[in-house]
Short mmCIF file of C-alpha atoms and ligand atoms in Angstrom, two decimals:
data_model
loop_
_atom_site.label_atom_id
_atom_site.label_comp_id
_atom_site.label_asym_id
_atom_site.label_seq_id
_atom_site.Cartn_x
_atom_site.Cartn_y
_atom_site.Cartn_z
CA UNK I 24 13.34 3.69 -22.75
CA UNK I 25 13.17 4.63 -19.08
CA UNK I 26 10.07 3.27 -17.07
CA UNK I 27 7.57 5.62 -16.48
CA UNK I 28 5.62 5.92 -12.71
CA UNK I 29 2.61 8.25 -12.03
CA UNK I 30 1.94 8.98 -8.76
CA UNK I 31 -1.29 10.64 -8.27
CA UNK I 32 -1.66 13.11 -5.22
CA UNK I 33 1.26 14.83 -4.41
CA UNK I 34 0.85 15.12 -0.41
CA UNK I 35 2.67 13.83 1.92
CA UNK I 36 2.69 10.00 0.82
CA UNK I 37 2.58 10.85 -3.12
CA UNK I 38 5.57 13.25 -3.04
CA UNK I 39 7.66 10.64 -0.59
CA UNK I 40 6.63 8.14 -3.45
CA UNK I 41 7.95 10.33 -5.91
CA UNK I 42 10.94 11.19 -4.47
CA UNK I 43 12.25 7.73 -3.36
CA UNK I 44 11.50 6.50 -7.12
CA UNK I 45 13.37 9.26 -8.81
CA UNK I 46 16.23 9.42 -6.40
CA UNK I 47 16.33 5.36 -6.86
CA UNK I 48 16.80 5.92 -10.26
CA UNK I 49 13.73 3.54 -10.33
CA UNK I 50 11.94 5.20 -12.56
CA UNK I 51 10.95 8.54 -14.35
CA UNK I 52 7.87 9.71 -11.95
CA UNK I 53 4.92 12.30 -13.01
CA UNK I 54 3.23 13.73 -9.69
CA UNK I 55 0.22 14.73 -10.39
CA UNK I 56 -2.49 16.56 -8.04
CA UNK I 57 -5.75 19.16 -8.70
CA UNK I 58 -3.88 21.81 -6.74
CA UNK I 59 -2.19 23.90 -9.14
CA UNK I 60 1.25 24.40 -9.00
CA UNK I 61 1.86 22.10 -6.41
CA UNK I 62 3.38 19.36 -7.86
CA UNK I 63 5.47 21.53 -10.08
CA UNK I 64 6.99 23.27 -7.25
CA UNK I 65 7.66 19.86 -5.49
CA UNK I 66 8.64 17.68 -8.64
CA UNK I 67 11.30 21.45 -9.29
CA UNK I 68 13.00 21.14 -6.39
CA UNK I 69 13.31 17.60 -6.12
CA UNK I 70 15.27 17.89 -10.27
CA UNK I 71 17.33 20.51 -8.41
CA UNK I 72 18.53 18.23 -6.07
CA UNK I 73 19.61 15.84 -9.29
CA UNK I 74 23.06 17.28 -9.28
CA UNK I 75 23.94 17.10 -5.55
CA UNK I 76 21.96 13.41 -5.11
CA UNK I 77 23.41 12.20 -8.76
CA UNK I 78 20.02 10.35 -10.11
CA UNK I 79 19.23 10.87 -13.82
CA UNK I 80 15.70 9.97 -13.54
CA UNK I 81 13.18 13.06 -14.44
CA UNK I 82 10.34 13.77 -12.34
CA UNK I 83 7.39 15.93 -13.70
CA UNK I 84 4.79 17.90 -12.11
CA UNK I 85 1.65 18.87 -13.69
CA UNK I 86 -2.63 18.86 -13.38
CA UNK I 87 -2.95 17.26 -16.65
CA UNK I 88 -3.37 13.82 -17.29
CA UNK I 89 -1.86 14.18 -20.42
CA UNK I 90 0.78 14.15 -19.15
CA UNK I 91 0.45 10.42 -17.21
CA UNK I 92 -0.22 9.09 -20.85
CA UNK I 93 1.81 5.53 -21.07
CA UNK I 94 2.20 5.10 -17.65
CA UNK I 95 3.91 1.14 -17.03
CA UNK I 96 2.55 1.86 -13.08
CA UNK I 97 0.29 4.44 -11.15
CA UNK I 98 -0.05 4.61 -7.74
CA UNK I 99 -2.88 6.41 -6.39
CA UNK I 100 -2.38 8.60 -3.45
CA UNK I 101 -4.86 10.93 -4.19
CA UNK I 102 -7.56 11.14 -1.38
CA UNK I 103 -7.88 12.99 2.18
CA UNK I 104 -5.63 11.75 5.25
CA UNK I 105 -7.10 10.95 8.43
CA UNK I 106 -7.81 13.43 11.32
CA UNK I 107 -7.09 12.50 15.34
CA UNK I 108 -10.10 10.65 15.89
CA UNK I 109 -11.45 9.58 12.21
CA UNK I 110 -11.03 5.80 11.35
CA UNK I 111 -10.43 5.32 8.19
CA UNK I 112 -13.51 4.41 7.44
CA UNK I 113 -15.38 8.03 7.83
CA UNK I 114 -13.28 8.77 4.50
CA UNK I 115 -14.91 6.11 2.67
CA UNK I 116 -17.60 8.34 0.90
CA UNK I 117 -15.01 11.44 0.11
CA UNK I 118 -12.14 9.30 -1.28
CA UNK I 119 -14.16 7.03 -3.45
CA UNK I 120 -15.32 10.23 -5.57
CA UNK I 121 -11.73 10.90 -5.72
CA UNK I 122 -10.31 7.94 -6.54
CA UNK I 123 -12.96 6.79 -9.14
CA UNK I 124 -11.90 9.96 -11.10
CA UNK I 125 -8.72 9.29 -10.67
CA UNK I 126 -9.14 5.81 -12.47
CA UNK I 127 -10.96 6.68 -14.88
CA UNK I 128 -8.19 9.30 -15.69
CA UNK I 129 -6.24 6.24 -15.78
CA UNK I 130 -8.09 4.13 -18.26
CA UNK I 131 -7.96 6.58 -20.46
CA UNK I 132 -4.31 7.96 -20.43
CA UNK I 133 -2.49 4.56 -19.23
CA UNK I 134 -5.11 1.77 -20.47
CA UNK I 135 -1.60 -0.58 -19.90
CA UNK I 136 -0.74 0.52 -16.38
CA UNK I 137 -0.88 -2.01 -13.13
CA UNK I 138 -2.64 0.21 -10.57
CA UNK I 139 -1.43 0.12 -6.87
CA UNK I 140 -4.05 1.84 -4.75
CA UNK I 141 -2.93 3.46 -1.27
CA UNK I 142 -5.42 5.58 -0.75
CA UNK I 143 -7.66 4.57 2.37
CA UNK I 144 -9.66 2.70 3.65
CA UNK I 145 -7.11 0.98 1.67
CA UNK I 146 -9.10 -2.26 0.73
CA UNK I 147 -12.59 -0.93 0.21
CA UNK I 148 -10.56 1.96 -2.57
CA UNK I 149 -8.90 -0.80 -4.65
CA UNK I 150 -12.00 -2.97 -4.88
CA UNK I 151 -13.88 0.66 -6.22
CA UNK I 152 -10.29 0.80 -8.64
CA UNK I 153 -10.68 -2.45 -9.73
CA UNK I 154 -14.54 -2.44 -10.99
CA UNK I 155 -14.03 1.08 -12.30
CA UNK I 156 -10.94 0.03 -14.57
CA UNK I 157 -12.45 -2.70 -16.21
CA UNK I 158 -8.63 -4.17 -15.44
CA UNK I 159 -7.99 -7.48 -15.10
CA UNK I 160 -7.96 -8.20 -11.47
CA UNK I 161 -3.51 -8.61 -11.09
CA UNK I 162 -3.20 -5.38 -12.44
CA UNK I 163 -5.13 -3.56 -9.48
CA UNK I 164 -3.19 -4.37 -6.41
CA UNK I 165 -3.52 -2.37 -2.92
CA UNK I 166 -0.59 -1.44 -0.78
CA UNK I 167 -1.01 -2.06 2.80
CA UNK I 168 0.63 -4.91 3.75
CA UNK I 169 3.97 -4.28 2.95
CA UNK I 170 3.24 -1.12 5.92
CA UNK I 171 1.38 -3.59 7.98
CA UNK I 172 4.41 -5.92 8.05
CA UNK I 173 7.23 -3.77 8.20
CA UNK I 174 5.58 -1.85 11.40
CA UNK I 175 5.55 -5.63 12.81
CA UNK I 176 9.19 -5.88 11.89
CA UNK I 177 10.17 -3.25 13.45
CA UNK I 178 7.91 -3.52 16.71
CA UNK I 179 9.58 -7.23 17.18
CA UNK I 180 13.35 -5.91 16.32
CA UNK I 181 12.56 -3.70 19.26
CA UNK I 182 11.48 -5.63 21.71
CA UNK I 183 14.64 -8.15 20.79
CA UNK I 184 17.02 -5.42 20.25
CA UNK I 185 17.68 -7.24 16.92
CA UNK I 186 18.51 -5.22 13.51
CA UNK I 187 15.33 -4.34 11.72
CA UNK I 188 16.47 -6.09 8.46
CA UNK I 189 17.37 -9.44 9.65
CA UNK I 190 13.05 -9.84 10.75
CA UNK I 191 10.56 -10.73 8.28
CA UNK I 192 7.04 -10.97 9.06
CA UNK I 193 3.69 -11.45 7.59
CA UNK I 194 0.42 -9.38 8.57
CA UNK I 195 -2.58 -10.19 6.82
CA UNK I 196 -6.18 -9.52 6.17
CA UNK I 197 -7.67 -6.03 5.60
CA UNK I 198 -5.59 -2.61 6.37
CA UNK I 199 -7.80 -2.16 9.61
CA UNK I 200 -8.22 -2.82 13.23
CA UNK I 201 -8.92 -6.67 12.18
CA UNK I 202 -5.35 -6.66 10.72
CA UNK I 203 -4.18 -10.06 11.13
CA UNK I 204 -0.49 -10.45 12.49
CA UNK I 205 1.05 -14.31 11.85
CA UNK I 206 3.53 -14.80 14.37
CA UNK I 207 3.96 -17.95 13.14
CA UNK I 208 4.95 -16.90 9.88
CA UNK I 209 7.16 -14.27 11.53
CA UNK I 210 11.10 -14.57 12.18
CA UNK I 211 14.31 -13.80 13.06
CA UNK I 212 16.76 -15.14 10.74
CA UNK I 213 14.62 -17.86 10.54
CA UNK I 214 13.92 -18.54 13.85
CA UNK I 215 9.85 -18.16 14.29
CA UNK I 216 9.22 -15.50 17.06
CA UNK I 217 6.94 -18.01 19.05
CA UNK I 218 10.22 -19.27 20.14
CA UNK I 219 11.59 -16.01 20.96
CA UNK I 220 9.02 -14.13 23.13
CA UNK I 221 6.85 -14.69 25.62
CA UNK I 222 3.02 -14.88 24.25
CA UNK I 223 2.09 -11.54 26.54
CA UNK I 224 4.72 -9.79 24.82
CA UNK I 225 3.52 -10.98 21.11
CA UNK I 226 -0.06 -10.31 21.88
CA UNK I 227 0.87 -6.47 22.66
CA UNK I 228 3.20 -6.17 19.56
CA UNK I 229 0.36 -8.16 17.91
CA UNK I 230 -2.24 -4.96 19.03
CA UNK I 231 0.91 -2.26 18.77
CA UNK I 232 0.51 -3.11 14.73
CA UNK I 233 -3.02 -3.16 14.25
CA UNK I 234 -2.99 0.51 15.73
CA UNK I 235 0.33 1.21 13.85
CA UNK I 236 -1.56 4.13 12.05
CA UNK I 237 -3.32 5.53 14.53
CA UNK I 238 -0.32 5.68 16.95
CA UNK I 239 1.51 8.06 14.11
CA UNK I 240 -1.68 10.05 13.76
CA UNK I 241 -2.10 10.75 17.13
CA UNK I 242 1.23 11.95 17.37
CA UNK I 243 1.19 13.79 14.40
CA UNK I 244 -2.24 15.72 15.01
CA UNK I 245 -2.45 16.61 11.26
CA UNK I 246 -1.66 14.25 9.05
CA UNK I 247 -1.44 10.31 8.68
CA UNK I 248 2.43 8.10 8.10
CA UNK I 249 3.91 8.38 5.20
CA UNK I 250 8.05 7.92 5.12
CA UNK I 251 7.14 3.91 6.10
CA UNK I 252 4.17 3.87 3.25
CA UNK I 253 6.01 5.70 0.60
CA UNK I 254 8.89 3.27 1.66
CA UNK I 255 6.29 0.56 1.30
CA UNK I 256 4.70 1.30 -1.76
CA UNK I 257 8.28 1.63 -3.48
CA UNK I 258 9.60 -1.81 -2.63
CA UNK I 259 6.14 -2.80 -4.67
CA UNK I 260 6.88 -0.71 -7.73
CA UNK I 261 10.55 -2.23 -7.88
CA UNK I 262 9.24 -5.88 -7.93
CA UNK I 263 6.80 -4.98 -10.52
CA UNK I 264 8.73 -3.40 -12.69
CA UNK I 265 12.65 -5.22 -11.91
CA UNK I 266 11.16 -8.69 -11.72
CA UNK I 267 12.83 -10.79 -9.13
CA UNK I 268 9.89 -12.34 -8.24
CA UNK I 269 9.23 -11.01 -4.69
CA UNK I 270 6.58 -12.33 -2.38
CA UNK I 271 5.32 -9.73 -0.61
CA UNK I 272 1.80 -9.37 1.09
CA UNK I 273 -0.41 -7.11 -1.07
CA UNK I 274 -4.29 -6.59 -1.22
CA UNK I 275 -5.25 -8.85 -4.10
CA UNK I 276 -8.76 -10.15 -5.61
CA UNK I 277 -9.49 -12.99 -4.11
CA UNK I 278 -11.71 -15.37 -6.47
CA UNK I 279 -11.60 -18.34 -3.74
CA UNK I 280 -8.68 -18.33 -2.25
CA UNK I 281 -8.63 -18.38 1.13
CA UNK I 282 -12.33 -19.70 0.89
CA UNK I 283 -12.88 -15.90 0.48
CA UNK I 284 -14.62 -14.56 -3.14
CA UNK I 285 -15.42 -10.99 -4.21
CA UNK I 286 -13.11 -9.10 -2.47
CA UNK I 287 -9.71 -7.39 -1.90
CA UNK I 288 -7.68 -8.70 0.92
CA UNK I 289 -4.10 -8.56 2.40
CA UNK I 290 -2.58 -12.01 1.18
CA UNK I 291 1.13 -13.09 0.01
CA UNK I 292 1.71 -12.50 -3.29
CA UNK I 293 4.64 -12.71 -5.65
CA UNK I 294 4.81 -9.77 -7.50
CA UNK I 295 6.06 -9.02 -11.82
CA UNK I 296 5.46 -7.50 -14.67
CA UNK I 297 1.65 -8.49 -14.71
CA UNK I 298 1.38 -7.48 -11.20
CA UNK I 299 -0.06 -10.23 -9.01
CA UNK I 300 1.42 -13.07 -11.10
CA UNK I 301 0.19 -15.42 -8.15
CA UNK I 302 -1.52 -15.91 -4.83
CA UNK I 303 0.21 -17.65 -2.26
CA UNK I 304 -1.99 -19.57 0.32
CA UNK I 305 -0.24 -20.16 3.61
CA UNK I 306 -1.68 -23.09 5.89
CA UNK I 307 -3.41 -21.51 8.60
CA UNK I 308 -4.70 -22.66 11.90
CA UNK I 309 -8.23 -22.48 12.36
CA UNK I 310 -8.02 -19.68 14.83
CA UNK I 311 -5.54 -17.52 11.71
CA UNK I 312 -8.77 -18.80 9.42
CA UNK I 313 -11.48 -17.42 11.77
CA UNK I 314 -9.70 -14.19 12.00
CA UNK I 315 -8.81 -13.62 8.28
CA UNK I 316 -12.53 -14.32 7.80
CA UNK I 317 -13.88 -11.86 10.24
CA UNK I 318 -10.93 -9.20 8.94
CA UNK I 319 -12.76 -9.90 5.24
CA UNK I 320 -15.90 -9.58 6.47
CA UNK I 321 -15.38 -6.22 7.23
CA UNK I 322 -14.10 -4.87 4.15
CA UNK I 323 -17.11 -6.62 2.84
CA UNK I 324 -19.42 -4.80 4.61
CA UNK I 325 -17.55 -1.74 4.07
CA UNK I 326 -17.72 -2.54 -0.09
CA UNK I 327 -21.78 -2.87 0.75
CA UNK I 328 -21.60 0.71 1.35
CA UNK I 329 -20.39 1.87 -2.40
CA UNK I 330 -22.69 3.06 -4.74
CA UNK I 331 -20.82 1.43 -8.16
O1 TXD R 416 -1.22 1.79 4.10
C1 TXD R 416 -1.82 2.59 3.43
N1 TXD R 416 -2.47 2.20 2.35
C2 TXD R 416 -1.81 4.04 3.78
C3 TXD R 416 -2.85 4.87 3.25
C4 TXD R 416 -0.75 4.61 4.52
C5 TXD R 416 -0.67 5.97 4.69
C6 TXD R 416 -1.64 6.90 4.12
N2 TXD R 416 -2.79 6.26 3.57
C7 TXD R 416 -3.77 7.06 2.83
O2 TXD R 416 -3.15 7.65 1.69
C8 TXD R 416 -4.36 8.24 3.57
O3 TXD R 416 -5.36 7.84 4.48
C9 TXD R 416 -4.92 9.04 2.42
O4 TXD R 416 -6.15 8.48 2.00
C10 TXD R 416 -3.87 8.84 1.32
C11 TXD R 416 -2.91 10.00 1.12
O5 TXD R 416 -2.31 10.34 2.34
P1 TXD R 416 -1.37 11.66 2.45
O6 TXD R 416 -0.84 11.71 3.82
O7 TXD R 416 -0.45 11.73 1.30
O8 TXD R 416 -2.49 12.81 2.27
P2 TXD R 416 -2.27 14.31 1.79
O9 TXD R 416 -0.93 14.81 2.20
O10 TXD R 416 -3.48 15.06 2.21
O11 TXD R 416 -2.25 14.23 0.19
C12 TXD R 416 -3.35 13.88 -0.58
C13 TXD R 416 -3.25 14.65 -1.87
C14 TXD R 416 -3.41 16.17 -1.72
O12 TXD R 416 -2.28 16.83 -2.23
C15 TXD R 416 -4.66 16.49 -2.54
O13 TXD R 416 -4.61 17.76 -3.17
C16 TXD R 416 -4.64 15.35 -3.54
O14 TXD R 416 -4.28 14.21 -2.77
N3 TXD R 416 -5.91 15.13 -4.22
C17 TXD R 416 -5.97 14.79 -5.53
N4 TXD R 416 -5.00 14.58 -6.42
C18 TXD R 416 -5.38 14.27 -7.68
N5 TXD R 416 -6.68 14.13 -8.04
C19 TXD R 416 -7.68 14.32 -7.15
N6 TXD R 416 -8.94 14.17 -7.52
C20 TXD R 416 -7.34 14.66 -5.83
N7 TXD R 416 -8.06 14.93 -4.71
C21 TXD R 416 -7.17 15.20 -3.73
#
């Protein structure tokens, strides 16, 4: 039996979702929004272009959550985008009535699924997903730092004209201005960038990252990324479901790790079938420390701000 993905909210990062898994042959995808007919239209066009692309998986568009029922993985999409000038924080109050019906949609339909949460602000929304579920705490993961990292990627393959691919990189911490990029942790073939640029030049890719969104948003005027996030939350759904055991940085509960406790933060994880099957922990300076604590800190307060 084919793998089945729900991707709830079929905007501009839902329907990107939805068409990279289907046209991967990852997985057959329901989209599923509240505006009617929407994701039919999208998830019909995207069959008809079955024959010319030559995947086999189905994708299905519907308002019912019926039609989710036995879903192995649901991302959550479903939420507003941010305006020129909003942080993602202003949406804290509108999304978490969305996404809390959304999960509870979820527990009901899919009470098996792992839940990856993208809607923003990112951390603060899979916390909310995480009490609301009742899930055990690896199957309610939050995309971000896949995004984080491969904007960092990029941003150094720039500024060393090297291919994209061959640079890995680790952001971590909260998917917000207190982002923390590890430059340490962050190479070219191997080769740690610290040995590669100047620190000037690090420091502004360092700050180029954290305001990786807001750089797109600006230039879009109405609308937030989504070809990197859809991109991003993909490579998560294919080491959940297709094993390999990939470690890539997700937000995950944290029960201690990191000295942190009660909260969802951007850490290394290797990914699998249960979801977070473990929690790296990287040795960090005391400076890294001091800033992952302060990034936490902040999606702390933020939580503070629920009503659960
Ligand atoms: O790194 C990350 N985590 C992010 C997060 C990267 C990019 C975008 N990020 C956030 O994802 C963004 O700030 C938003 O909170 C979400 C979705 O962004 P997108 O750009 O896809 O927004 P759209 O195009 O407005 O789509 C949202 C859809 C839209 O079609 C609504 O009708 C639908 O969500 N929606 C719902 N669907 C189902 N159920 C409910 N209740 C619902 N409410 C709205």
């Amino acid at each position: 039996m084919n793998k089945k993905v729900t991707v709830v909210g079929a905007g501009f990062v839902g329907a990107t979702c939805a068409r990279r898994i289907v046209e991967g042959d990852i997985a057959d995808t329901i989209l599923i929004d509240i505006v009617e007919g929407m994701p039919q239209g999208k998830a019909l066009d995207m069959m008809q272009s079955a024959p010319v692309e030559g995947f086999q998986a189905k994708i299905t568009g519907t308002n019912e959550y019926r039609d989710t029922a036995g879903s192995d993985i649901v991302v959550i999409t479903a939420g507003l985008a941010r305006k020129p000038g909003m942080s993602r924080d202003d949406l804290q109050s509108m999304n978490a009535k969305i996404v809390s019906d959304v999960v509870k949609n979820t527990t009901i339909h899919s009470p098996k699924a792992i839940i990856i949460v993208v809607t923003n602000p990112l951390d603060v929304m899979t916390y909310l997903a995480y009490k609301i579920s009742g899930f055990q705490k690896h199957r309610v993961i939050g995309m971000a730092g896949v995004l984080d990292s491969a904007r960092y990627r990029y941003f150094i393959a720039e500024a060393l004209s090297a291919p994209p691919y061959a640079v890995q990189a680790m952001v971590l911490g909260g998917h917000g201005d207190a982002m923390v990029p590890l430059p340490r942790y962050s190479t070219v073939n191997g080769i740690p960038i610290t040995q590669l640029l100047p620190q000037d030049k690090i420091e502004n890719i360092n700050d180029r990252t954290r305001n990786g969104g807001a750089e797109i948003v600006k230039l879009l005027k109405t609308g937030s990324a989504f070809y990197a996030p859809s991109a991003s939350v993909v490579e998560m759904v294919k080491s959940i479901l297709y094993g390999g055991g990939n470690i890539l940085p997700c937000a995950a509960y944290l029960s201690g790790e990191y000295g942190l406790r009660d909260v969802y933060c951007g850490v290394p994880v290797q990914l699998g079938a249960n979801g977070v099957e473990k929690i790296i922990e990287l040795e960090l300076t005391n400076a890294e420390k001091e800033l992952l604590k302060k990034s936490s800190e902040g999606v702390k307060a933020q939580i503070g701000q629920l009503s659960i």
